[in-house]
CSV table of C-alpha atoms in Angstrom, one decimal:
chain,number,residue,atom,x,y,z
N,1167,UNK,CA,-28.0,16.3,-54.6
N,1168,UNK,CA,-28.7,16.0,-50.9
N,1169,UNK,CA,-31.0,18.6,-49.3
N,1170,UNK,CA,-30.9,19.8,-45.8
N,1171,UNK,CA,-34.3,18.4,-45.1
N,1172,UNK,CA,-33.1,14.9,-46.3
N,1173,UNK,CA,-30.1,15.1,-44.0
N,1174,UNK,CA,-32.3,16.2,-41.1
N,1175,UNK,CA,-34.7,13.4,-41.6
N,1176,UNK,CA,-31.8,10.9,-41.8
N,1177,UNK,CA,-30.4,12.1,-38.5
N,1178,UNK,CA,-33.8,11.9,-36.9
N,1179,UNK,CA,-34.0,8.2,-38.1
N,1180,UNK,CA,-30.7,7.4,-36.4
N,1181,UNK,CA,-31.6,9.0,-33.1
N,1182,UNK,CA,-34.9,7.2,-33.0
N,1183,UNK,CA,-33.2,3.8,-33.3
N,1184,UNK,CA,-30.8,4.5,-30.5
N,1185,UNK,CA,-31.6,3.3,-27.0
N,1186,UNK,CA,-33.2,5.9,-24.7
N,1187,UNK,CA,-30.8,7.4,-22.1
N,1188,UNK,CA,-30.7,5.7,-18.7
N,1189,UNK,CA,-33.0,7.3,-16.1
N,1190,UNK,CA,-31.4,9.8,-13.8
N,1191,UNK,CA,-31.0,8.6,-10.2
N,1192,UNK,CA,-33.6,9.8,-7.8
N,1193,UNK,CA,-32.5,11.9,-4.8
N,1194,UNK,CA,-33.4,9.1,-2.4
N,1195,UNK,CA,-31.3,6.7,-4.4
N,1196,UNK,CA,-28.3,9.0,-4.2
N,1197,UNK,CA,-28.6,9.1,-0.4
N,1198,UNK,CA,-28.8,5.3,-0.3
N,1199,UNK,CA,-25.6,5.1,-2.3
N,1200,UNK,CA,-23.9,7.5,0.0
N,1201,UNK,CA,-24.9,5.5,3.0
N,1202,UNK,CA,-23.7,2.3,1.4
N,1203,UNK,CA,-20.4,4.0,0.6
N,1204,UNK,CA,-20.0,5.1,4.2
N,1205,UNK,CA,-20.8,1.5,5.4
N,1206,UNK,CA,-18.3,0.0,3.1
N,1207,UNK,CA,-15.6,2.6,4.1
N,1208,UNK,CA,-16.2,1.7,7.7
N,1209,UNK,CA,-16.0,-2.0,7.0
N,1210,UNK,CA,-12.7,-1.5,5.1
N,1211,UNK,CA,-11.2,0.5,8.0
N,1212,UNK,CA,-12.2,-2.4,10.3
N,1213,UNK,CA,-10.6,-5.0,8.1
N,1214,UNK,CA,-7.4,-2.9,7.8
N,1215,UNK,CA,-7.2,-2.6,11.6
N,1216,UNK,CA,-7.6,-6.3,12.0
N,1217,UNK,CA,-4.9,-7.0,9.4
N,1218,UNK,CA,-2.5,-4.6,11.2
N,1219,UNK,CA,-3.1,-6.2,14.6
N,1220,UNK,CA,-2.4,-9.7,13.1
N,1221,UNK,CA,0.8,-8.4,11.4
N,1222,UNK,CA,1.9,-6.7,14.7
N,1223,UNK,CA,1.2,-9.8,16.7
N,1224,UNK,CA,4.0,-11.7,14.8
N,1225,UNK,CA,7.1,-9.6,15.0
N,1226,UNK,CA,9.7,-9.9,12.2
N,1227,UNK,CA,13.1,-11.3,12.7
N,1228,UNK,CA,15.5,-9.2,10.5
N,1229,UNK,CA,19.0,-10.3,9.9
N,1230,UNK,CA,21.8,-7.8,9.0
N,1231,UNK,CA,25.0,-9.2,7.7
N,1232,UNK,CA,27.8,-6.7,7.8
N,1233,UNK,CA,27.6,-4.1,10.6
N,1234,UNK,CA,29.5,-1.3,9.1
N,1235,UNK,CA,28.1,2.2,8.7
N,1236,UNK,CA,25.3,1.1,6.3
N,1237,UNK,CA,24.5,-2.1,8.2
N,1238,UNK,CA,24.3,-0.1,11.5
N,1239,UNK,CA,22.0,2.4,9.8
N,1240,UNK,CA,19.8,-0.4,8.4
N,1241,UNK,CA,19.6,-2.1,11.8
N,1242,UNK,CA,18.6,1.1,13.6
N,1243,UNK,CA,16.0,1.7,10.9
N,1244,UNK,CA,14.5,-1.8,11.1
N,1245,UNK,CA,14.4,-2.1,14.8
N,1246,UNK,CA,10.9,-0.5,14.9
N,1247,UNK,CA,9.6,-3.3,12.7
N,1248,UNK,CA,10.9,-6.3,14.6
N,1249,UNK,CA,13.8,-8.1,16.1
N,1250,UNK,CA,17.1,-7.2,14.5
N,1251,UNK,CA,20.0,-9.7,14.5
N,1252,UNK,CA,23.3,-8.5,13.2
N,1253,UNK,CA,26.6,-10.1,12.5
N,1254,UNK,CA,30.0,-8.9,11.3
N,1255,UNK,CA,33.6,-10.1,11.0
N,1256,UNK,CA,34.8,-7.0,12.9
N,1257,UNK,CA,34.2,-6.2,16.5
N,1258,UNK,CA,32.0,-3.1,16.9
N,1259,UNK,CA,31.3,-3.5,20.6
N,1260,UNK,CA,32.7,-0.1,21.5
């Protein structure tokens, strides 16, 4: 028969073998982490801006084959991303 005292002492033995919980961060450490996060966010924004300028410095050449209703829609949509070149068997010069 197991008694409550035996169970309690058994549980106490298990918790004493476990590793102590990690120390809680100090308030100054939290501020340092926030500053590091802000610095990294600023760095990321800078890298994204550089990437965007490189991508925009090399415009795309986009070809649209078939200049029907859908081809015309696609060409008008893609013109903001680069040079659009379209071709069709029919004459849509009007």
